Coordinates of N, CA, C and O in Angstrom, one line a residue:
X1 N 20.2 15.7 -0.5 CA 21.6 15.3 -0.6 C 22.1 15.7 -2.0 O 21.4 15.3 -2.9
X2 N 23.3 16.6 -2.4 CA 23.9 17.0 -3.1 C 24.7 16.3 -3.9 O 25.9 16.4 -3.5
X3 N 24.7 15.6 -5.0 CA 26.3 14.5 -5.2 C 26.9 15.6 -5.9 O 26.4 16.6 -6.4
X4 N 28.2 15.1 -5.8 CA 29.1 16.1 -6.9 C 29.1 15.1 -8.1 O 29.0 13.9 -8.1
X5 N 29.4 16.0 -9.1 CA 29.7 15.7 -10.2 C 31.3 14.9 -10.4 O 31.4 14.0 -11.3
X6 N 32.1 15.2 -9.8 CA 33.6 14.8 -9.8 C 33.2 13.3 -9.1 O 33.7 12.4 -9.7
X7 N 32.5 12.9 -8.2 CA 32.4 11.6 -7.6 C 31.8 10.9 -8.4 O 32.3 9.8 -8.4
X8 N 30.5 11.3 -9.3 CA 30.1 10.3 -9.9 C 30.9 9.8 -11.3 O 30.9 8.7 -11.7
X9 N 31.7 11.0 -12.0 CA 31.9 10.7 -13.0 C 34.1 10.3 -12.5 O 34.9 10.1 -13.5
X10 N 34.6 10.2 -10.9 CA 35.5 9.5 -10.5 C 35.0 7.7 -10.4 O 35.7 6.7 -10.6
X11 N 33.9 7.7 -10.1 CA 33.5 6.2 -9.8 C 32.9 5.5 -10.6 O 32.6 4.3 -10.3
X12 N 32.5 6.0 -11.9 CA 32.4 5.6 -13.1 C 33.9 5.4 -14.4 O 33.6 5.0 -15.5
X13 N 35.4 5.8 -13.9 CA 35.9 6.0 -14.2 C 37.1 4.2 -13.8 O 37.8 3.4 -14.4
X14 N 36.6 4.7 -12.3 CA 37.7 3.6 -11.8 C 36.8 2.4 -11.6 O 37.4 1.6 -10.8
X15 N 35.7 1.8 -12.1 CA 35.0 1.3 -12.7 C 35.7 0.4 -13.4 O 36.1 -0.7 -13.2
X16 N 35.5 1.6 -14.4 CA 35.7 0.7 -16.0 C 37.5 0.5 -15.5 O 37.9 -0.7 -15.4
X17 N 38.6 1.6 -15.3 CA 39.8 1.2 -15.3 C 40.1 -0.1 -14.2 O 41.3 -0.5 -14.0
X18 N 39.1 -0.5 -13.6 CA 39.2 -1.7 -12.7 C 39.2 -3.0 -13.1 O 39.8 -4.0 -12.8
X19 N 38.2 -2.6 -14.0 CA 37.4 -3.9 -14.7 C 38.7 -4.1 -16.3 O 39.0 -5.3 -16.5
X20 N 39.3 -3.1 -17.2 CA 40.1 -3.0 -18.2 C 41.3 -3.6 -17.9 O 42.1 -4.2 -18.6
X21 N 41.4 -3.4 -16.8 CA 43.2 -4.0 -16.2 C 43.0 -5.3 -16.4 O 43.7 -5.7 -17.4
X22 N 42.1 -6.3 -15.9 CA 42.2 -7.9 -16.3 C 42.7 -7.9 -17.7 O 43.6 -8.7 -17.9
X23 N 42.0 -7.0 -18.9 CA 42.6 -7.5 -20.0 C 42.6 -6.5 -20.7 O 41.9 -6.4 -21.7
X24 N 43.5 -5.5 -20.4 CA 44.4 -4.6 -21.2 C 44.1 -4.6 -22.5 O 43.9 -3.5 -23.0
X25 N 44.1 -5.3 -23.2 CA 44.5 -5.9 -25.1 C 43.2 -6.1 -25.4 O 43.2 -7.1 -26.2
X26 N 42.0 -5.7 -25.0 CA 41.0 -6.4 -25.6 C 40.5 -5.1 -26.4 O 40.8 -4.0 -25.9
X27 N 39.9 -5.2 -27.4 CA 39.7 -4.4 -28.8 C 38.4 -3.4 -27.8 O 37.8 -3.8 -26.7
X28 N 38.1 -1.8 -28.5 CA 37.4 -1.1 -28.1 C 36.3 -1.1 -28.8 O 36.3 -1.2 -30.1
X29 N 34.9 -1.1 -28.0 CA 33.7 -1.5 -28.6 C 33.0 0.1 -29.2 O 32.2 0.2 -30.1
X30 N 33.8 1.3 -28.3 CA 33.2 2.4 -28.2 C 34.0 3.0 -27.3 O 34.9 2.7 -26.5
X31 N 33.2 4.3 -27.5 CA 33.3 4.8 -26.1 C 32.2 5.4 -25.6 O 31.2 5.8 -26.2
X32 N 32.5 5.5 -24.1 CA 31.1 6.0 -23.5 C 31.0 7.2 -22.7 O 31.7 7.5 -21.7
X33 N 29.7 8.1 -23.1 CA 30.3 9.9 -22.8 C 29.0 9.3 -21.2 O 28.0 8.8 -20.9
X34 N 30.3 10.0 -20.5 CA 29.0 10.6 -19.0 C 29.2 11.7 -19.1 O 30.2 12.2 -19.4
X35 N 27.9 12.4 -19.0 CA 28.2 14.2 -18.6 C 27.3 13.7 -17.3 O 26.6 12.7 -17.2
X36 N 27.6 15.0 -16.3 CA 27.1 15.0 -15.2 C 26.9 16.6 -14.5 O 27.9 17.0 -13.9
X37 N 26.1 17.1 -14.5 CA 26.7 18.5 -13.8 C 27.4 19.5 -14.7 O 27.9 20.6 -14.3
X38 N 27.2 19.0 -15.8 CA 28.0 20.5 -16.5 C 29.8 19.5 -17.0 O 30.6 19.9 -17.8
X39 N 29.9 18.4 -16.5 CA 31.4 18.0 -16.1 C 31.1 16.8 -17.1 O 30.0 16.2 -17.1
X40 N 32.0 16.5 -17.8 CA 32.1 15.2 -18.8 C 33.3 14.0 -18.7 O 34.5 14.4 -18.9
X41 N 33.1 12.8 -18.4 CA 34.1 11.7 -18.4 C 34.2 11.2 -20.0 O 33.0 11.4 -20.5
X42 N 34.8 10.8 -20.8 CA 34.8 10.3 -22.1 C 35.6 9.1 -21.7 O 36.6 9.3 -21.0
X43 N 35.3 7.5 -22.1 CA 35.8 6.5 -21.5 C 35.9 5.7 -22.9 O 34.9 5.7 -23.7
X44 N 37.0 4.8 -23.3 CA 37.0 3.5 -24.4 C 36.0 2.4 -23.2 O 36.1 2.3 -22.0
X45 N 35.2 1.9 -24.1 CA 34.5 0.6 -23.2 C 35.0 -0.3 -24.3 O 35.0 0.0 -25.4
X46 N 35.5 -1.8 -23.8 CA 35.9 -2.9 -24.6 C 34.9 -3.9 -23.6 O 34.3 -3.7 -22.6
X47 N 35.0 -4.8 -24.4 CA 33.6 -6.0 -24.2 C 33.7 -6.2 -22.9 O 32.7 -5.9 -22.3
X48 N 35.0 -6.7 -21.9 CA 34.8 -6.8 -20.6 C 34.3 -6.2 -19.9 O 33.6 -6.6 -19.1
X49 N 34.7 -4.8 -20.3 CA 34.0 -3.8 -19.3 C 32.8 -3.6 -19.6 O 32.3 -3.3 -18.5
X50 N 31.9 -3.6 -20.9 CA 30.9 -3.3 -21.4 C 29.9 -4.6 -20.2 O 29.1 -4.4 -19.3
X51 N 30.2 -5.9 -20.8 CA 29.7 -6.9 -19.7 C 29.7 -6.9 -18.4 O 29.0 -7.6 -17.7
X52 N 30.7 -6.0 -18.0 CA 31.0 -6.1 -16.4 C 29.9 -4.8 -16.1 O 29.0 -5.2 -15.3
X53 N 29.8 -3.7 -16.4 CA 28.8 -2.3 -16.6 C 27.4 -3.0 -16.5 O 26.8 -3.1 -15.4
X54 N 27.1 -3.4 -17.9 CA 25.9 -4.4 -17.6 C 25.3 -5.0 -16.5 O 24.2 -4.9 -15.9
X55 N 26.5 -5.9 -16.2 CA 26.1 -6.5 -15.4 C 25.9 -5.9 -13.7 O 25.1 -6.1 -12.7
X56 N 26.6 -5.4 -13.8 CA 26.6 -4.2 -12.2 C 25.3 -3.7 -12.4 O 24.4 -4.0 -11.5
X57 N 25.1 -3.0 -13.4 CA 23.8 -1.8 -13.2 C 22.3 -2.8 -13.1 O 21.2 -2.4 -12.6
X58 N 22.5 -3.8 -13.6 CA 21.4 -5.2 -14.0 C 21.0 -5.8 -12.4 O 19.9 -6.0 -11.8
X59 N 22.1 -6.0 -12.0 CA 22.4 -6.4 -10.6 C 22.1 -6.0 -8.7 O 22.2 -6.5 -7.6
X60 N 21.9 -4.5 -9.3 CA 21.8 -3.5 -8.3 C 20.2 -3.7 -8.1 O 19.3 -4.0 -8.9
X61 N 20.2 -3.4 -6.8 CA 19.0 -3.5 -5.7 C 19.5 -2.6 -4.6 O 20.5 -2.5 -3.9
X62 N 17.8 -1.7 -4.8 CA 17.8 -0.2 -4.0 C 17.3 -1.2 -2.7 O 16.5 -2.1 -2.5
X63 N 17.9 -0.8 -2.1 CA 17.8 -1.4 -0.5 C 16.3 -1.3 -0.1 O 15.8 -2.2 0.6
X64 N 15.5 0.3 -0.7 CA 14.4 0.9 -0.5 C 13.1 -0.1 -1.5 O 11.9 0.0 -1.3
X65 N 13.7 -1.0 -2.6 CA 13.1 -1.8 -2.9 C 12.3 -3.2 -2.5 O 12.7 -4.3 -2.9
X66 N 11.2 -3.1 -1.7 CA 11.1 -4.4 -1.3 C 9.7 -5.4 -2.1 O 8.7 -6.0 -1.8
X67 N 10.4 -5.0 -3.2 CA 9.3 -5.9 -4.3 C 8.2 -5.3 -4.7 O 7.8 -4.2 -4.2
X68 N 7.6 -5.9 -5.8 CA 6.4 -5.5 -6.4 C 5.5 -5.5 -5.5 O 5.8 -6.0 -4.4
X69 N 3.9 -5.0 -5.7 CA 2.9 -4.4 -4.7 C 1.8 -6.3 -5.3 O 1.7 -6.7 -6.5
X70 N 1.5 -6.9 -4.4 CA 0.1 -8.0 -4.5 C -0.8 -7.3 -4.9 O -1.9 -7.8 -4.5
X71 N -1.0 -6.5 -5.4 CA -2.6 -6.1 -5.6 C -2.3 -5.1 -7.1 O -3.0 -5.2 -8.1
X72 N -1.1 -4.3 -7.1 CA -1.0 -3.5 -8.3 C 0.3 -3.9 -9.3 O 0.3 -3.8 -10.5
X73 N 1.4 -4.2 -8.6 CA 2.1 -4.6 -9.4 C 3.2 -3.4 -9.1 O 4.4 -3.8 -9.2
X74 N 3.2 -2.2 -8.7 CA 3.6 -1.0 -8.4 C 4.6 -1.6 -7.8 O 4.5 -2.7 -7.5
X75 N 6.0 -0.8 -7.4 CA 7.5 -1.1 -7.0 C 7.0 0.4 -5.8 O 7.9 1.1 -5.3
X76 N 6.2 0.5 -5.5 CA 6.6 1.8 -4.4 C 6.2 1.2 -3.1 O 5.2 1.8 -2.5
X77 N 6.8 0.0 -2.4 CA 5.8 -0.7 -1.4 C 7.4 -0.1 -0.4 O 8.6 0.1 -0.9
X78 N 6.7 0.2 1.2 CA 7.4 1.1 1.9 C 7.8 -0.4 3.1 O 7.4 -1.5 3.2
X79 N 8.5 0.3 3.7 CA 9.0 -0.3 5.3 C 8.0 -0.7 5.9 O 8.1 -1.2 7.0
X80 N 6.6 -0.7 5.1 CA 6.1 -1.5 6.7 C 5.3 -2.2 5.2 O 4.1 -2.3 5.5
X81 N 5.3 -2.5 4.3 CA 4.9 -3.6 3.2 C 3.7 -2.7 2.9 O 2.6 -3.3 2.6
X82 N 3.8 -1.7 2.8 CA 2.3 -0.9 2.5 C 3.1 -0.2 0.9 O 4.2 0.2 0.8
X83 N 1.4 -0.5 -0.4 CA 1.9 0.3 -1.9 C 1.6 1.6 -1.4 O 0.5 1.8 -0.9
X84 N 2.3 2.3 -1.5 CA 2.2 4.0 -1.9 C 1.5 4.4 -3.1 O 1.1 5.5 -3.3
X85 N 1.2 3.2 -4.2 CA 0.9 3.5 -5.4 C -1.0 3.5 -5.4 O -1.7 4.4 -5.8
X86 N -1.5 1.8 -4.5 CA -3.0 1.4 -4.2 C -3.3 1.7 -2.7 O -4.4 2.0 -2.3
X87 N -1.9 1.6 -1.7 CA -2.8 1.7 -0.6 C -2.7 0.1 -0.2 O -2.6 0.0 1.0
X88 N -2.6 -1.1 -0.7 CA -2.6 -2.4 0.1 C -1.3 -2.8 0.2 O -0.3 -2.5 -0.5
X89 N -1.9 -3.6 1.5 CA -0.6 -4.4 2.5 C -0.4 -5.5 2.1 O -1.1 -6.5 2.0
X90 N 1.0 -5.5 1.9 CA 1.4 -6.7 0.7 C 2.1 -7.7 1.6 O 3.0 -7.4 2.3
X91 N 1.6 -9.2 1.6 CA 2.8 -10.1 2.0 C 2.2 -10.6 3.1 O 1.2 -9.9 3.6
X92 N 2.6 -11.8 3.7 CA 1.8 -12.1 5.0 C 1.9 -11.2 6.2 O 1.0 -11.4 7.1
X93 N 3.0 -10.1 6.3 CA 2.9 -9.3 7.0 C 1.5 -8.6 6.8 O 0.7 -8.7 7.7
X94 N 1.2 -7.9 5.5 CA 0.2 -7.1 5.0 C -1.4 -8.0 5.5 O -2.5 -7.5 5.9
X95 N -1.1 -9.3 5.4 CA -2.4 -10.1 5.5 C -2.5 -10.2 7.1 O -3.7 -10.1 7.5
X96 N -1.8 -10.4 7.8 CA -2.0 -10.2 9.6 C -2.4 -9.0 9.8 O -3.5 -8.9 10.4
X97 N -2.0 -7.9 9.5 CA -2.3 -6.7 10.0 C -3.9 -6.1 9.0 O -4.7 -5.3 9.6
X98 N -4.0 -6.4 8.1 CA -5.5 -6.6 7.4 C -6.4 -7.0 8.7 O -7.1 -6.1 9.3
X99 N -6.2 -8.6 9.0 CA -7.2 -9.7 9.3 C -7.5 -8.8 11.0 O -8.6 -8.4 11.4
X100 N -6.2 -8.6 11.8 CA -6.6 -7.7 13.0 C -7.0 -6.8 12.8 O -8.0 -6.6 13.6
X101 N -6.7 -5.8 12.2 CA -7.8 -4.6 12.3 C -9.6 -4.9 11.7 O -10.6 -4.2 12.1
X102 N -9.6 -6.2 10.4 CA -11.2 -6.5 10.6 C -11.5 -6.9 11.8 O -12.7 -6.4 12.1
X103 N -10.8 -7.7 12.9 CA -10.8 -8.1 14.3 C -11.3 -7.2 15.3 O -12.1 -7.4 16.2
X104 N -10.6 -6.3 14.8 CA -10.4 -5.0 16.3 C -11.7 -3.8 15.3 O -11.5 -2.6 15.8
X105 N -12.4 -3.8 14.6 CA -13.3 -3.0 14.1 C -14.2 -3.9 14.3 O -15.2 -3.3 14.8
X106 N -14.4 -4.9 14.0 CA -15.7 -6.1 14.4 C -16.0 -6.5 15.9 O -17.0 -7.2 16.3
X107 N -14.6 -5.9 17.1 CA -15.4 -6.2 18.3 C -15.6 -5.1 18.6 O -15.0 -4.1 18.1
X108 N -16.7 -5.2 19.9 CA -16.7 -4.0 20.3 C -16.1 -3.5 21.4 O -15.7 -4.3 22.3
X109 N -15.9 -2.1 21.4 CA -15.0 -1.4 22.8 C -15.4 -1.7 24.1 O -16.6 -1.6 24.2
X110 N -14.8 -2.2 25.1 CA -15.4 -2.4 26.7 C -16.0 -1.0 27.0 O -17.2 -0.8 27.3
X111 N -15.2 -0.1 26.9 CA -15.2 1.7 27.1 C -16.0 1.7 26.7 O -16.8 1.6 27.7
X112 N -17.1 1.6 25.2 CA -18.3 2.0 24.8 C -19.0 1.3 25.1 O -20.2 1.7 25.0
X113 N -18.7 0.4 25.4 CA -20.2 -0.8 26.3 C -20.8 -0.1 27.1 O -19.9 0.7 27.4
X114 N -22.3 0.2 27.9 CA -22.7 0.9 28.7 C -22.4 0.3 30.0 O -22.8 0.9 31.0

C-alpha cells in the first residue's frame, strides 16, 4: 500500500486546525515540521493541540495488536494468539489448543493400531 504524502501531511493538518478552533487565542508552544515524501507541513502547535496530539498518538491501538506474548513479552502475537517472536500460544485460547495437541499426540491412531 502506497500513502501519499499530501494525505498524511492533509490529516495532520486538519488535526491540529480542528483541535485550535476550540481556542483560537491560546499562545504558541512551537511549531511542528512534518516532512513526508519529499513534501513538508509547518504547523504553530499551542498547548491544546499539543495535549490533544499526545493524547491521540498515546491512545491509538493497531487493531493488529493483541497484547503482549505470556512467555516473551514480545507485541508480535498474531490472529490465532501465536508470538511470531518465541513461538507460544498465548492466553487460554493458547492453553486449550497446547493441552489437545499433548492429547491428540499422547493417544494413539485407530488407523495405526494393527
Amino acid at each position: 500500500m502506497v500513502i501519499m504524502s499530501d494525505g498524511v501531511l492533509a490529516a495532520v493538518r486538519a488535526f491540529v486546525a480542528r483541535i485550535h478552533a476550540f481556542e483560537p487565542a491560546a499562545g504558541s508552544l512551537g511549531d511542528l515540521v512534518v516532512r513526508f515524501n519529499g513534501d513538508e507541513a509547518r504547523m504553530t502547535i499551542t498547548g491544546p493541540v499539543a495535549r490533544a496530539l499526545a493524547e491521540a498518538l498515546g491512545a491509538y491501538q493497531d487493531p493488529r495488536d493483541h497484547g503482549p506474548c505470556d512467555a516473551c513479552g514480545g507485541h508480535r502475537v498474531d490472529d490465532n494468539f501465536h508470538c511470531l517472536d518465541c513461538g507460544h500460544l498465548n492466553g487460554l485460547f493458547g492453553q486449550l489448543v497446547a493441552e489437545r495437541a499433548a492429547r491428540y499426540r499422547a493417544e494413539p491412531s485407530p488407523e495405526l493400531e494393527g
